[in-house]
CSV table of C-alpha atoms in Angstrom, one decimal:
chain,number,residue,atom,x,y,z
A,1,MET,CA,117.8,130.2,79.7
A,2,ALA,CA,119.8,127.0,80.3
A,3,ALA,CA,120.3,128.1,83.9
A,4,ILE,CA,116.6,128.5,84.5
A,5,ALA,CA,116.0,125.0,83.0
A,6,ALA,CA,118.7,123.6,85.2
A,7,VAL,CA,117.2,125.2,88.3
A,8,SER,CA,113.7,124.0,87.3
A,9,THR,CA,115.1,120.4,86.8
A,10,ALA,CA,116.7,120.5,90.2
A,11,MET,CA,113.5,121.7,91.9
A,12,SER,CA,111.5,118.9,90.1
A,13,VAL,CA,114.1,116.3,91.3
A,14,ILE,CA,114.1,117.6,94.9
A,15,GLY,CA,110.3,117.8,94.9
A,16,ALA,CA,109.9,114.2,93.7
A,17,ILE,CA,112.4,112.9,96.3
A,18,THR,CA,110.9,115.0,99.1
A,19,GLY,CA,107.4,113.8,98.2
A,20,ALA,CA,108.5,110.2,98.1
A,21,VAL,CA,110.2,110.5,101.5
A,22,SER,CA,107.2,112.1,103.0
A,23,GLN,CA,104.8,109.4,101.7
A,24,SER,CA,107.2,106.7,102.8
A,25,ASN,CA,107.4,108.2,106.3
A,26,ALA,CA,103.7,108.4,106.6
A,27,ALA,CA,103.3,104.8,105.5
A,28,LYS,CA,105.9,103.7,108.0
A,29,TYR,CA,104.1,105.6,110.8
A,30,ASN,CA,100.8,103.9,109.8
A,31,ALA,CA,102.5,100.5,109.9
A,32,ALA,CA,103.8,101.2,113.4
A,33,VAL,CA,100.3,102.3,114.5
A,34,ALA,CA,98.8,99.1,113.0
A,35,GLN,CA,101.4,97.0,114.7
A,36,GLN,CA,100.7,98.7,118.1
A,37,ASN,CA,97.0,98.0,117.5
A,38,ALA,CA,97.7,94.3,116.9
A,39,THR,CA,99.6,94.2,120.2
A,40,SER,CA,96.8,96.1,122.0
A,41,SER,CA,94.2,93.8,120.5
A,42,ARG,CA,96.0,90.7,121.8
A,43,GLN,CA,96.4,92.2,125.3
A,44,ALA,CA,92.8,93.3,125.5
A,45,SER,CA,91.5,89.9,124.4
A,46,ALA,CA,93.8,88.2,127.0
A,47,LEU,CA,92.4,90.4,129.7
A,48,GLU,CA,88.9,89.8,128.6
A,49,GLU,CA,89.5,86.1,128.5
A,50,THR,CA,90.9,86.2,132.0
A,51,ARG,CA,87.9,88.2,133.2
A,52,LEU,CA,85.5,85.8,131.6
A,53,ARG,CA,87.2,82.8,133.1
A,54,VAL,CA,87.1,84.3,136.6
A,55,GLN,CA,83.4,85.1,136.1
A,56,GLN,CA,82.8,81.5,134.8
A,57,ARG,CA,84.5,80.0,137.9
A,58,ARG,CA,82.3,82.0,140.2
A,59,GLU,CA,79.2,80.9,138.2
A,60,LEU,CA,80.3,77.2,138.5
A,61,GLY,CA,81.0,77.6,142.2
A,62,ARG,CA,77.5,79.1,142.6
A,63,MET,CA,76.0,76.2,140.7
A,64,HIS,CA,77.8,73.7,142.9
A,65,THR,CA,76.7,75.5,146.0
A,66,GLN,CA,73.1,75.6,144.9
A,67,ILE,CA,73.1,71.9,144.0
A,68,GLY,CA,74.7,71.1,147.4
A,69,ALA,CA,72.2,73.3,149.2
A,70,SER,CA,69.2,71.6,147.5
A,71,GLY,CA,70.1,68.3,149.0
A,72,LEU,CA,70.6,66.7,145.6
A,73,THR,CA,73.7,64.7,144.7
A,74,MET,CA,76.2,66.0,142.2
A,75,ASP,CA,75.9,62.7,140.3
A,76,SER,CA,72.5,63.8,139.0
A,77,PHE,CA,73.9,67.1,137.7
A,78,GLY,CA,77.2,65.8,136.4
A,79,ASP,CA,76.3,65.9,132.8
A,80,PHE,CA,74.8,69.3,133.1
A,81,LEU,CA,77.8,70.8,134.9
A,82,SER,CA,80.1,69.1,132.4
A,83,ASN,CA,78.2,70.7,129.5
A,84,GLN,CA,78.3,74.1,131.2
A,85,GLU,CA,82.0,73.8,131.7
A,86,THR,CA,82.4,73.0,128.0
A,87,GLU,CA,80.3,75.9,126.9
A,88,MET,CA,82.2,78.2,129.2
A,89,GLU,CA,85.5,77.0,127.8
A,90,LEU,CA,84.2,77.6,124.2
A,91,ASP,CA,83.1,81.2,125.2
A,92,ALA,CA,86.6,81.9,126.5
A,93,LEU,CA,88.3,80.5,123.5
A,94,LEU,CA,86.0,82.6,121.2
A,95,VAL,CA,87.2,85.7,123.0
A,96,ARG,CA,90.8,84.7,122.4
A,97,HIS,CA,90.1,83.9,118.8
A,98,GLY,CA,88.4,87.2,118.2
A,99,GLY,CA,91.3,89.1,119.6
A,100,GLU,CA,93.7,87.1,117.5
A,101,MET,CA,91.7,87.7,114.3
A,102,ARG,CA,91.7,91.5,115.0
A,103,ALA,CA,95.4,91.4,115.6
A,104,LEU,CA,96.0,89.5,112.4
A,105,GLY,CA,94.0,92.2,110.6
A,106,TYR,CA,96.2,94.9,112.1
A,107,GLN,CA,99.3,93.0,111.2
A,108,ASN,CA,98.2,92.6,107.6
A,109,GLU,CA,97.5,96.4,107.5
A,110,ALA,CA,101.0,97.0,108.9
A,111,SER,CA,102.5,94.8,106.2
A,112,LEU,CA,100.6,96.7,103.5
A,113,GLU,CA,101.8,100.0,104.9
A,114,ARG,CA,105.4,98.8,104.9
A,115,SER,CA,105.0,97.8,101.2
A,116,ARG,CA,103.5,101.2,100.5
A,117,ALA,CA,106.5,102.9,102.1
A,118,LYS,CA,108.9,101.0,99.9
A,119,SER,CA,106.9,101.7,96.8
A,120,ALA,CA,106.6,105.4,97.6
A,121,ARG,CA,110.4,105.7,97.9
A,122,THR,CA,111.0,103.6,94.8
A,123,GLY,CA,108.4,105.5,92.8
A,124,GLY,CA,109.8,108.8,94.0
A,125,TYR,CA,113.4,107.9,92.9
A,126,ILE,CA,112.2,106.8,89.5
A,127,SER,CA,110.2,110.0,89.1
A,128,ALA,CA,113.3,112.0,90.1
A,129,ALA,CA,115.5,110.1,87.7
A,130,GLY,CA,112.9,110.8,84.9
A,131,ASP,CA,112.8,114.5,85.8
A,132,LEU,CA,116.6,114.6,85.8
A,133,VAL,CA,116.9,113.0,82.4
A,134,ALA,CA,114.2,115.2,80.9
A,135,GLY,CA,115.7,118.3,82.5
A,136,GLY,CA,119.1,117.4,81.3
A,137,GLU,CA,117.9,117.0,77.8
A,138,ARG,CA,116.2,120.4,77.9
A,139,VAL,CA,119.4,122.0,79.3
A,140,TYR,CA,121.5,120.3,76.6
A,141,ASP,CA,119.1,121.5,73.9
A,142,LEU,CA,119.1,125.0,75.2
A,143,MET,CA,122.9,125.1,75.4
A,144,ARG,CA,123.2,123.6,71.9
A,145,VAL,CA,120.8,126.2,70.4
A,146,GLY,CA,121.9,129.2,72.4
């Protein structure tokens, strides 16, 4: 009977450790995916910002051409063009900011997952230790009685 209790204890300990390692590995994988998403978010927003700036330069060039073709002087449209450039710059900066905020969200998720990985391992080892102590006590009691 003591042998069965010992085997049962060993299985409980192995199960607790195996489960903890599995949970830890899953959390580490999730952290890596979140970190990759953060990098991708930054890259995508940088590309979008570049695309927007190219589009804005074309638009400003078109405005300059239209003003020049109309026979009017640039002086009369200076404030308008300056305001347009400011608005365009703000739009580009908002694209960058949005990408950075998404990236920070992914980085926070990665940090949380890394914490979960550590907690899963620690919890598994504590559970395994508890199983080992409880099983050892059962084996001892069975050997003492039997």
